[in-house]
Coordinates of C-alpha atoms in Angstrom, one line a residue:
Chain B
M30 CA -169.4 29.7 144.4
R31 CA -173.0 30.5 143.6
A32 CA -175.8 28.3 142.3
V33 CA -177.1 29.3 138.9
G34 CA -179.7 27.9 136.5
I35 CA -181.4 28.7 133.2
E36 CA -185.2 28.3 132.5
T37 CA -186.3 28.0 128.9
E38 CA -189.8 28.3 127.7
Y39 CA -189.9 26.7 124.2
G40 CA -192.1 27.9 121.4
I41 CA -194.3 24.9 120.5
A42 CA -196.4 24.2 117.4
L43 CA -197.8 21.4 115.4
A44 CA -195.4 20.4 112.6
S45 CA -198.3 20.6 110.1
G46 CA -198.8 24.3 110.8
E47 CA -202.4 23.7 111.8
P48 CA -203.4 25.6 114.9
G49 CA -203.1 23.6 118.1
N50 CA -204.0 24.3 121.7
P51 CA -200.6 25.4 123.1
I52 CA -201.4 24.3 126.6
A53 CA -202.4 20.8 125.4
L54 CA -199.3 20.6 123.2
S55 CA -197.1 21.6 126.0
A56 CA -198.7 19.1 128.3
H57 CA -198.2 16.5 125.6
V58 CA -194.4 17.3 125.5
V59 CA -194.1 16.6 129.3
D60 CA -196.3 13.6 129.2
S61 CA -194.4 12.2 126.2
Y62 CA -191.1 12.5 128.0
R63 CA -192.4 10.8 131.1
R64 CA -193.5 7.9 128.8
V65 CA -190.1 7.5 127.1
P66 CA -189.0 3.9 128.0
S67 CA -186.2 3.9 130.6
V68 CA -186.8 7.5 131.6
A69 CA -187.4 8.0 135.3
S70 CA -189.2 11.0 136.6
A71 CA -190.9 12.2 139.8
P72 CA -193.8 14.5 140.7
W73 CA -193.1 18.1 141.6
D74 CA -193.3 19.0 145.3
Y75 CA -195.3 22.1 145.6
G76 CA -194.5 22.3 149.3
G77 CA -192.0 25.1 149.5
E78 CA -192.6 27.7 146.8
D79 CA -193.0 31.3 147.6
P80 CA -193.5 33.2 144.3
L81 CA -195.0 36.2 146.0
H82 CA -192.0 37.3 147.9
D83 CA -190.5 40.5 146.7
A84 CA -186.8 41.2 146.8
R85 CA -187.5 44.8 148.0
G86 CA -188.5 43.3 151.4
F87 CA -192.3 42.9 151.2
R88 CA -194.5 40.1 150.4
Q89 CA -197.7 39.9 148.4
N90 CA -200.7 38.4 149.9
R91 CA -199.5 35.1 151.4
R92 CA -202.2 32.5 151.4
D93 CA -200.4 29.6 153.2
A94 CA -197.6 29.4 155.6
R95 CA -194.5 27.8 154.2
P96 CA -194.3 24.1 155.2
D97 CA -190.6 24.3 155.7
Q98 CA -190.7 27.1 158.3
L99 CA -189.7 24.5 160.8
T100 CA -186.2 24.7 159.4
D101 CA -185.8 27.8 161.7
A102 CA -186.4 25.6 164.8
P103 CA -183.5 24.9 167.0
G104 CA -182.0 21.5 166.5
F105 CA -183.1 21.3 162.8
D106 CA -180.0 19.7 161.2
P107 CA -180.3 17.9 158.0
M108 CA -176.8 16.5 158.3
Q109 CA -178.0 14.6 161.4
G110 CA -180.9 13.3 159.5
T111 CA -183.6 15.7 160.6
V112 CA -186.6 15.6 158.3
M113 CA -190.0 17.3 158.4
R114 CA -193.0 15.1 158.5
R115 CA -196.0 15.7 156.3
K116 CA -199.3 13.8 156.2
R117 CA -199.9 11.7 153.2
R118 CA -202.6 13.1 151.0
E119 CA -204.3 12.2 147.8
R120 CA -202.4 13.4 144.8
W121 CA -204.2 15.1 142.0
E122 CA -202.4 16.3 138.9
D123 CA -204.0 19.0 136.7
P124 CA -203.7 17.5 133.2
A125 CA -203.0 21.0 131.8
H126 CA -200.1 21.6 134.1
L127 CA -198.0 18.5 134.0
N128 CA -194.6 18.3 135.8
A129 CA -191.7 16.0 135.8
V130 CA -188.6 16.1 138.0
L131 CA -185.9 14.5 135.9
A132 CA -182.9 12.3 136.6
N133 CA -180.5 15.1 135.8
G134 CA -182.1 17.2 138.5
A135 CA -184.1 19.4 136.1
R136 CA -187.8 20.2 136.0
L137 CA -189.8 19.8 132.8
Y138 CA -193.3 21.3 133.0
V139 CA -196.0 23.4 131.5
D140 CA -195.6 27.1 132.2
H141 CA -198.4 29.3 130.8
A142 CA -198.7 27.9 127.3
H143 CA -195.2 26.6 126.8
P144 CA -193.1 23.6 127.7
E145 CA -190.5 24.8 130.1
Y146 CA -187.2 23.2 131.1
S147 CA -185.6 24.5 134.3
S148 CA -182.1 23.3 134.4
P149 CA -180.6 21.8 137.6
E150 CA -178.5 24.1 139.7
V151 CA -174.9 24.4 138.5
T152 CA -172.0 26.4 139.8
N153 CA -170.3 27.6 136.6
A154 CA -171.0 28.8 133.1
R155 CA -169.6 25.7 131.4
D156 CA -172.0 23.5 133.3
A157 CA -174.8 26.0 132.6
V158 CA -174.3 25.5 128.9
I159 CA -174.1 21.7 129.2
W160 CA -177.3 21.3 131.3
D161 CA -179.1 23.9 129.2
R162 CA -178.4 22.0 126.0
A163 CA -179.4 18.8 127.8
G164 CA -182.8 20.4 128.0
D165 CA -182.9 20.8 124.3
A166 CA -182.0 17.1 123.9
I167 CA -184.7 16.2 126.4
V168 CA -187.4 18.2 124.6
A169 CA -186.2 16.7 121.3
R170 CA -186.6 13.2 122.8
A171 CA -190.0 14.0 124.0
L172 CA -191.0 15.2 120.5
E173 CA -189.7 11.9 119.1
Q174 CA -191.9 10.0 121.6
A175 CA -194.9 12.1 120.7
R176 CA -194.3 11.6 117.0
A177 CA -194.2 7.8 117.6
D178 CA -197.6 8.3 119.2
G179 CA -198.9 10.2 116.3
V180 CA -198.5 13.8 117.3
D181 CA -195.9 15.7 115.3
M182 CA -194.7 18.8 117.0
T183 CA -191.9 21.2 116.6
A184 CA -190.2 23.1 119.4
Y185 CA -188.3 26.4 119.1
K186 CA -185.7 27.8 121.4
N187 CA -186.6 31.5 120.8
N188 CA -188.5 34.2 122.5
V189 CA -190.9 35.8 120.0
D190 CA -193.5 34.8 117.4
G191 CA -193.2 38.0 115.4
K192 CA -196.8 38.8 116.1
G193 CA -196.5 40.3 119.5
A194 CA -196.1 37.4 121.8
S195 CA -192.9 36.9 123.8
Y196 CA -191.9 34.1 126.1
G197 CA -188.9 34.0 128.4
T198 CA -185.6 32.5 129.0
H199 CA -184.7 33.3 132.5
E200 CA -181.4 33.1 134.3
N201 CA -181.3 32.6 138.1
F202 CA -178.3 33.6 140.2
L203 CA -178.1 33.2 143.9
V204 CA -176.6 36.4 145.5
S205 CA -175.6 37.0 149.0
R206 CA -178.4 38.4 151.1
E207 CA -176.0 40.9 152.5
V208 CA -176.2 43.0 149.3
P209 CA -179.0 45.5 149.6
F210 CA -181.4 45.1 146.7
D211 CA -181.2 48.7 145.5
V212 CA -177.4 48.4 145.3
L213 CA -177.8 45.1 143.4
A214 CA -180.3 46.7 140.9
R215 CA -178.2 49.9 140.5
R216 CA -175.0 48.0 139.8
I217 CA -176.2 45.2 137.6
T218 CA -178.4 47.1 135.2
A219 CA -175.7 48.5 132.9
H220 CA -174.4 45.0 132.4
L221 CA -177.8 43.5 131.6
V222 CA -178.4 46.2 129.1
T223 CA -175.1 46.2 127.3
R224 CA -174.2 42.4 127.3
Q225 CA -176.8 42.1 124.5
I226 CA -174.0 42.8 122.0
Y227 CA -172.7 39.3 122.5
T228 CA -175.7 37.5 124.1
G229 CA -178.3 38.6 121.6
A230 CA -179.8 35.9 119.4
G231 CA -180.8 38.3 116.6
R232 CA -184.3 39.0 115.4
V233 CA -186.0 40.0 112.1
G234 CA -188.3 42.9 112.7
R235 CA -188.6 45.7 115.1
G236 CA -191.3 46.5 117.6
P237 CA -193.2 44.0 119.7
A238 CA -195.2 42.7 116.7
G239 CA -192.5 43.4 114.1
E240 CA -194.2 46.6 113.0
H241 CA -191.1 47.9 111.5
E242 CA -188.8 46.2 109.0
G243 CA -185.2 45.5 109.9
F244 CA -183.0 43.3 112.0
Q245 CA -182.1 43.8 115.6
I246 CA -179.6 42.3 118.0
S247 CA -181.9 41.0 120.7
Q248 CA -185.1 38.9 120.7
R249 CA -186.3 40.3 124.0
A250 CA -185.4 44.1 123.8
D251 CA -188.8 45.2 122.5
Y252 CA -190.6 43.7 125.4
I253 CA -188.7 45.3 128.3
E254 CA -190.7 48.2 129.6
A255 CA -189.5 48.9 133.2
E256 CA -186.3 49.2 135.2
I257 CA -187.4 47.3 138.2
G258 CA -190.5 45.2 139.0
L259 CA -192.1 42.0 140.0
E260 CA -194.0 41.1 136.8
T261 CA -192.6 38.8 134.2
T262 CA -195.5 38.7 131.7
M263 CA -196.4 42.4 131.4
R264 CA -194.4 45.6 132.0
R265 CA -191.4 43.3 132.0
P266 CA -188.5 44.9 133.9
I267 CA -184.7 44.8 133.4
V268 CA -184.2 43.8 137.0
N269 CA -186.9 41.5 138.3
T270 CA -187.7 41.6 142.0
R271 CA -189.1 38.1 142.4
D272 CA -187.3 37.0 145.5
E273 CA -187.8 33.3 145.9
P274 CA -184.4 31.9 146.6
H275 CA -185.5 28.2 147.1
A276 CA -182.8 28.3 149.7
D277 CA -182.1 29.7 153.1
P278 CA -183.5 33.2 152.7
H279 CA -181.2 34.6 155.4
V280 CA -178.2 33.7 153.4
W281 CA -179.3 34.0 149.8
R282 CA -181.5 36.0 147.5
R283 CA -182.2 35.1 143.9
L284 CA -181.6 37.4 141.1
H285 CA -184.1 36.4 138.4
V286 CA -183.0 37.8 135.1
I287 CA -185.7 37.9 132.4
I288 CA -184.1 40.2 129.9
G289 CA -181.9 37.5 128.2
D290 CA -182.5 35.8 124.9
A291 CA -182.7 32.0 124.4
N292 CA -179.4 31.0 122.9
C293 CA -178.9 28.2 120.5
M294 CA -175.2 28.9 120.2
D295 CA -172.8 28.0 123.1
V296 CA -170.6 31.0 123.4
P297 CA -173.4 33.5 124.1
N298 CA -174.9 31.2 126.6
F299 CA -171.5 30.7 128.2
L300 CA -170.9 34.4 128.4
K301 CA -174.4 35.3 129.5
I302 CA -174.0 33.2 132.6
G303 CA -170.2 33.6 133.1
T304 CA -170.0 37.4 132.8
T305 CA -173.1 38.0 135.0
Q306 CA -171.7 35.7 137.7
L307 CA -168.5 37.8 137.7
V308 CA -170.3 41.1 137.8
L309 CA -172.3 39.7 140.8
S310 CA -169.1 38.8 142.5
A311 CA -167.9 42.4 142.1
I312 CA -171.2 43.7 143.5
E313 CA -170.9 41.3 146.5
A314 CA -167.4 42.8 147.1
D315 CA -169.0 46.3 147.1
D316 CA -166.8 47.4 144.2
A317 CA -167.6 51.1 143.8
R318 CA -166.1 51.2 140.3
L319 CA -169.5 49.9 139.1
D320 CA -171.1 53.2 140.1
S321 CA -169.4 54.9 137.2
L322 CA -171.4 52.7 134.9
V323 CA -175.0 53.7 135.9
L324 CA -177.1 54.4 132.8
E325 CA -179.2 57.5 132.6
N326 CA -182.1 55.9 130.7
P327 CA -181.7 52.1 131.0
V328 CA -185.1 51.1 129.5
E329 CA -184.5 53.3 126.4
A330 CA -180.9 52.0 126.3
V331 CA -182.1 48.4 125.9
R332 CA -183.6 49.2 122.5
E333 CA -180.8 51.6 121.5
V334 CA -178.3 48.8 121.9
S335 CA -180.5 46.2 120.2
Y336 CA -181.2 48.4 117.2
D337 CA -177.7 49.5 116.5
L338 CA -175.9 46.9 114.4
T339 CA -172.9 49.2 114.1
L340 CA -172.3 49.1 117.9
Q341 CA -171.4 52.8 117.8
T342 CA -174.4 54.3 119.7
R343 CA -173.3 56.1 122.9
L344 CA -175.5 55.6 125.9
A345 CA -176.1 58.4 128.4
L346 CA -174.5 57.7 131.7
A347 CA -175.7 59.2 135.0
H348 CA -172.2 60.5 135.6
G349 CA -169.6 61.3 132.9
A350 CA -169.5 61.2 129.1
P351 CA -171.8 58.9 127.1
A352 CA -170.3 55.5 126.3
S353 CA -171.0 52.8 123.8
A354 CA -172.1 49.3 124.9
L355 CA -168.8 48.0 123.8
H356 CA -166.9 50.5 125.9
I357 CA -169.1 49.8 129.0
Q358 CA -168.4 46.1 128.5
R359 CA -164.7 46.7 128.3
L360 CA -164.8 48.5 131.6
L361 CA -166.9 45.8 133.2
L362 CA -164.4 43.2 131.9
D363 CA -161.6 45.1 133.5
V364 CA -163.4 45.2 136.9
C365 CA -164.3 41.5 136.7
R366 CA -160.7 40.4 136.1
D367 CA -160.2 40.9 139.8
Y368 CA -162.9 38.4 140.6
A369 CA -162.0 35.5 138.5
T370 CA -161.0 32.8 140.9
T371 CA -161.7 29.5 139.1
S372 CA -160.5 27.9 135.8
V373 CA -163.9 28.4 134.3
D374 CA -163.8 32.1 135.4
A375 CA -160.5 32.4 133.5
Q376 CA -162.1 30.9 130.4
V377 CA -165.0 33.4 130.7
I378 CA -162.6 36.3 131.0
A379 CA -160.5 35.1 128.0
R380 CA -163.6 34.5 125.8
W381 CA -165.2 37.8 126.9
E382 CA -162.1 39.7 126.0
Q383 CA -161.7 37.9 122.6
V384 CA -165.4 38.5 121.7
L385 CA -165.3 42.2 122.6
E386 CA -162.0 42.6 120.6
T387 CA -163.5 40.9 117.6
L388 CA -166.7 43.0 117.8
Q389 CA -164.7 46.1 118.1
R390 CA -162.5 45.4 115.1
D391 CA -165.2 44.1 112.8
W392 CA -168.4 42.6 114.1
R393 CA -168.8 40.5 110.9
A394 CA -165.8 38.5 112.1
A395 CA -167.7 37.3 115.2
S396 CA -170.1 34.9 113.4
R397 CA -168.5 31.8 115.0
E398 CA -169.2 33.1 118.5
V399 CA -172.0 35.7 118.5
E400 CA -175.5 34.4 117.6
W401 CA -177.0 37.6 116.1
V402 CA -173.9 37.9 113.9
A403 CA -174.2 34.3 112.8
K404 CA -177.9 34.8 112.1
L405 CA -177.4 38.1 110.3
T406 CA -174.6 36.5 108.2
L407 CA -176.9 33.7 107.1
L408 CA -179.8 36.0 106.4
G409 CA -177.4 38.4 104.7
S410 CA -176.4 35.8 102.2
I411 CA -180.0 34.9 101.5
R412 CA -180.8 38.6 100.9
A413 CA -177.8 38.8 98.5
R414 CA -178.8 35.7 96.6
H415 CA -182.2 37.1 95.9
A416 CA -181.2 40.7 95.3
H417 CA -182.8 42.6 92.5
G418 CA -180.0 44.7 91.1
D419 CA -178.6 46.6 94.1
A420 CA -181.7 46.0 96.2
L421 CA -181.3 43.2 98.7
L422 CA -184.2 41.0 99.5
P423 CA -186.3 43.2 101.9
W424 CA -186.5 42.2 105.6
S425 CA -190.3 41.8 105.2
D426 CA -189.8 38.8 102.9
A427 CA -191.3 35.6 104.3
R428 CA -188.2 33.7 103.6
L429 CA -186.2 35.8 106.0
R430 CA -188.9 35.7 108.7
A431 CA -189.2 31.9 108.3
A432 CA -185.4 31.5 108.5
D433 CA -185.4 33.6 111.7
I434 CA -187.9 31.2 113.3
R435 CA -186.4 28.0 111.9
W436 CA -183.0 29.2 113.2
S437 CA -184.1 28.0 116.7
D438 CA -185.9 24.7 115.8
I439 CA -184.3 22.4 118.3
D440 CA -184.4 19.4 115.9
P441 CA -180.7 18.8 115.0
A442 CA -181.9 17.7 111.5
A443 CA -184.0 20.9 110.9
G444 CA -182.8 23.8 113.1
L445 CA -180.7 26.2 111.0
C446 CA -178.4 27.0 113.9
R447 CA -177.9 23.3 114.7
K448 CA -177.1 22.6 111.0
L449 CA -174.6 25.5 110.9
E450 CA -173.0 24.1 114.1
A451 CA -172.8 20.7 112.5
A452 CA -171.1 22.2 109.5
G453 CA -168.4 23.5 111.8
A454 CA -169.4 27.2 111.7
C455 CA -170.0 27.7 115.4
E456 CA -167.6 27.6 118.4
R457 CA -168.7 25.0 120.8
I458 CA -168.4 25.0 124.6
A459 CA -170.3 21.7 125.4
S460 CA -169.3 18.5 123.6
A461 CA -172.0 16.1 122.3
D462 CA -170.8 13.6 124.8
E463 CA -171.1 16.0 127.7
I464 CA -174.6 17.0 126.7
A465 CA -175.7 13.3 126.3
H466 CA -174.3 12.5 129.7
A467 CA -176.1 15.5 131.3
V468 CA -179.5 14.3 130.0
H469 CA -179.4 11.5 132.5
T470 CA -177.0 12.8 135.2
P471 CA -177.2 15.7 137.6
P472 CA -174.3 18.1 138.3
R473 CA -172.0 16.7 140.9
D474 CA -171.5 19.9 142.9
T475 CA -175.0 21.1 143.9
R476 CA -178.0 19.7 145.7
A477 CA -179.3 18.7 142.2
W478 CA -177.1 15.7 142.7
L479 CA -179.4 14.5 145.5
R480 CA -182.6 15.3 143.6
G481 CA -181.4 13.6 140.4
R482 CA -180.0 10.6 142.1
A483 CA -183.2 10.2 144.0
V484 CA -185.2 10.2 140.7
Q485 CA -182.7 7.8 139.2
V486 CA -182.9 5.1 141.9
L487 CA -185.6 5.5 144.5
G488 CA -188.7 4.6 142.4
D489 CA -191.9 4.7 144.4
T490 CA -190.0 5.6 147.6
L491 CA -189.6 9.0 146.1
D492 CA -193.0 10.8 146.6
A493 CA -191.9 14.1 145.0
A494 CA -189.1 16.5 144.8
G495 CA -188.7 20.3 144.5
W496 CA -185.9 22.7 144.4
N497 CA -185.3 22.5 148.1
S498 CA -187.0 19.3 149.0
V499 CA -186.8 15.5 148.5
V500 CA -190.0 13.9 149.8
L501 CA -189.7 10.2 150.8
N502 CA -192.7 7.9 151.0
R503 CA -191.5 4.8 153.0
A504 CA -193.8 1.9 153.4
D505 CA -192.8 1.6 157.1
S506 CA -193.6 5.2 158.0
D507 CA -197.0 6.8 158.9
E508 CA -196.1 10.0 157.2
L509 CA -194.1 11.4 154.4
E510 CA -190.5 12.5 155.2
V511 CA -189.4 15.8 153.8
A512 CA -185.7 16.2 153.5
V513 CA -185.1 19.9 153.3
L514 CA -182.3 20.9 151.0
D515 CA -181.9 24.6 151.9
E516 CA -178.3 24.9 151.0
P517 CA -177.9 24.7 147.2
L518 CA -174.2 23.8 147.3
R519 CA -174.6 21.0 149.8
T520 CA -174.5 17.7 148.0
R521 CA -175.2 15.4 150.9
H522 CA -178.2 14.8 153.2
K523 CA -178.1 11.9 155.6
V524 CA -181.6 10.6 155.0
V525 CA -181.5 10.9 151.2
D526 CA -178.0 9.5 151.0
D527 CA -179.0 6.5 153.2
A528 CA -182.1 5.9 151.1
I529 CA -180.1 5.9 147.9
A530 CA -177.4 3.8 149.4
A531 CA -180.0 1.2 150.5
V532 CA -181.0 0.6 146.9
A533 CA -177.9 1.6 144.9
P534 CA -175.0 0.7 147.1
Chain N
M215 CA -170.6 31.7 102.4
P216 CA -170.3 32.7 98.7
Q217 CA -168.0 35.7 98.5
V218 CA -169.4 36.8 95.2
H219 CA -172.4 38.2 97.0
S220 CA -170.9 39.7 100.0
S221 CA -169.1 42.6 98.4
A222 CA -171.8 43.4 95.8
H223 CA -173.9 45.6 98.0
S224 CA -172.2 48.3 99.9
E225 CA -175.4 49.9 101.0
D226 CA -178.2 48.4 103.0
D227 CA -181.7 49.5 102.0
D228 CA -183.4 49.5 105.4
A229 CA -180.9 48.6 108.1
P230 CA -179.5 51.6 110.0
A231 CA -176.7 53.6 108.5
D232 CA -173.4 51.9 108.3
A233 CA -174.9 48.5 109.0
P234 CA -173.2 46.3 106.4
A235 CA -175.7 44.5 104.3
A236 CA -174.3 41.1 103.5
A237 CA -172.4 38.4 105.2
A238 CA -169.0 37.8 106.6
T239 CA -167.3 35.1 104.6
V240 CA -167.2 31.7 106.1
Q241 CA -165.1 29.7 103.8
T242 CA -166.1 26.1 104.1
D243 CA -167.7 23.9 101.5
A244 CA -170.0 22.5 104.2
V245 CA -171.4 25.9 104.9
D246 CA -171.8 26.7 101.2
A247 CA -173.7 23.4 100.6
L248 CA -175.8 24.1 103.7
L249 CA -176.7 27.5 102.4
D250 CA -177.9 26.1 99.1
E251 CA -180.0 23.6 101.0
I252 CA -181.5 26.2 103.3
D253 CA -182.2 28.5 100.3
V254 CA -184.1 25.8 98.5
S255 CA -186.1 24.8 101.6
L256 CA -187.1 28.5 102.2
E257 CA -188.6 28.7 98.7
Q258 CA -191.2 26.1 99.6
N259 CA -193.8 27.3 102.1
S260 CA -192.3 30.2 104.0
E261 CA -195.3 32.5 103.7
Q262 CA -197.6 29.9 105.1
F263 CA -195.1 28.8 107.8
V264 CA -194.6 32.4 109.1
R265 CA -198.3 33.0 109.1
S266 CA -199.0 29.8 111.1
F267 CA -196.3 30.4 113.7
V268 CA -198.4 31.9 116.5
Q269 CA -197.4 31.6 120.1
K270 CA -199.0 32.6 123.4
G271 CA -197.1 35.1 125.5
G272 CA -195.3 33.6 128.4
Q273 CA -193.0 35.0 131.0

């Protein structure tokens, strides 16, 4: 079992098309959700973040000591009710960087110039899809509230504006600290490069600003420029080294994956998380079969895969004959069969195999499962409808570029993907009921349960919460009490449990 | 998706070689009706819409 989560930065715009300040619009999304009647939320606890820690073993320029370092002290035992104490201090919230910890354990906030939803920690790919889509529903609800207040905005679950800007959808996987980082990077790279063939959301245009006409498999491929690195906004790497586990750093490291596309369809999202979890299990088991799948030129390969709609291009391997992305994925699937232990793992393996077989036979047949195929199918029929003789509508036509963007509009009444799904054209993993439930309820099998329940019931007694902290503000105490939740899979903490039980028996 | 269009063009003009041009066939009335609706909506202000969709880079 490992904790995983997905962060989505949404594209945000005024519905009128007039220019808006993106930071202000993003803040308005967060503020609007906090003001939805009956929605509970809590401030973010900035106490324990360490964004400067690098997975390669060094740390950039620390300014402050971590306030939870005391967790190393002998006798620190959260199960026995140990808490850290922190002085009360005046709270000030930067109006441009609003935050909300939600009742489902997620964080909704302003990151750069986008509203971002960071899902609660989940343990499996099915739940990852459910709580990811809960984020779409939450942002849609926020927009509804904003509209009622007179600001009409549209949010897009995509990664590009077609003019050079890219924003991320990041996956986070906890990985055993015992795996050396260089081994992790070497063995995961081929998977991250080749999984695009079923995780890609499709994109009209090639090149960072769409300089060249055409269609490609991935939204994100044109923005990946390095194999390994710490940055996420420039020289973006295939394997990101940000090592901020938000958990006991002696036990866990976090693999922060920034190469992935935002997915509106369920199956790519399910496979994106599920296959990567299984490859990580193979890496943790030190499976040397993965060493036969090391790419010679991984950065170039990202684009080679994304640009090849025939799926035939062979990628140079460090050892052995060149292999197609499909072939590499087949080999990874065979390795990963040995690591499927749960029923969801078995569903991932079955779906992985089915999708690869379909893509192999005829990629056009994968439109119910694979997002770039579904998008290309839709755009292909628009191109055919407006063909002049034998010439299809060119990719530069505004209708196709507009459809590419509107594909990811999260409004169920407007988004083209959502409409296709409603028409029964897309396989679903998460049911509407499961998604609606996950808007207000945290996953039961991670510490997000404690965080979400605390937001649901504690009211003003909850001072703030973070990934690994729940901060209590009790009237009868001189100081704040910080319950440290350093084990992501632990769903109990004596102090938090007691506080919740006292008001919601 | 209307079949009538999907076999009419064997050659794509600007996609890579062998990339089939048109769509796979999804044979449901709902999808056909949706396609009509999308097509009409795209006629309206796509040029302006695409021009105004400008985002800041993020992570």
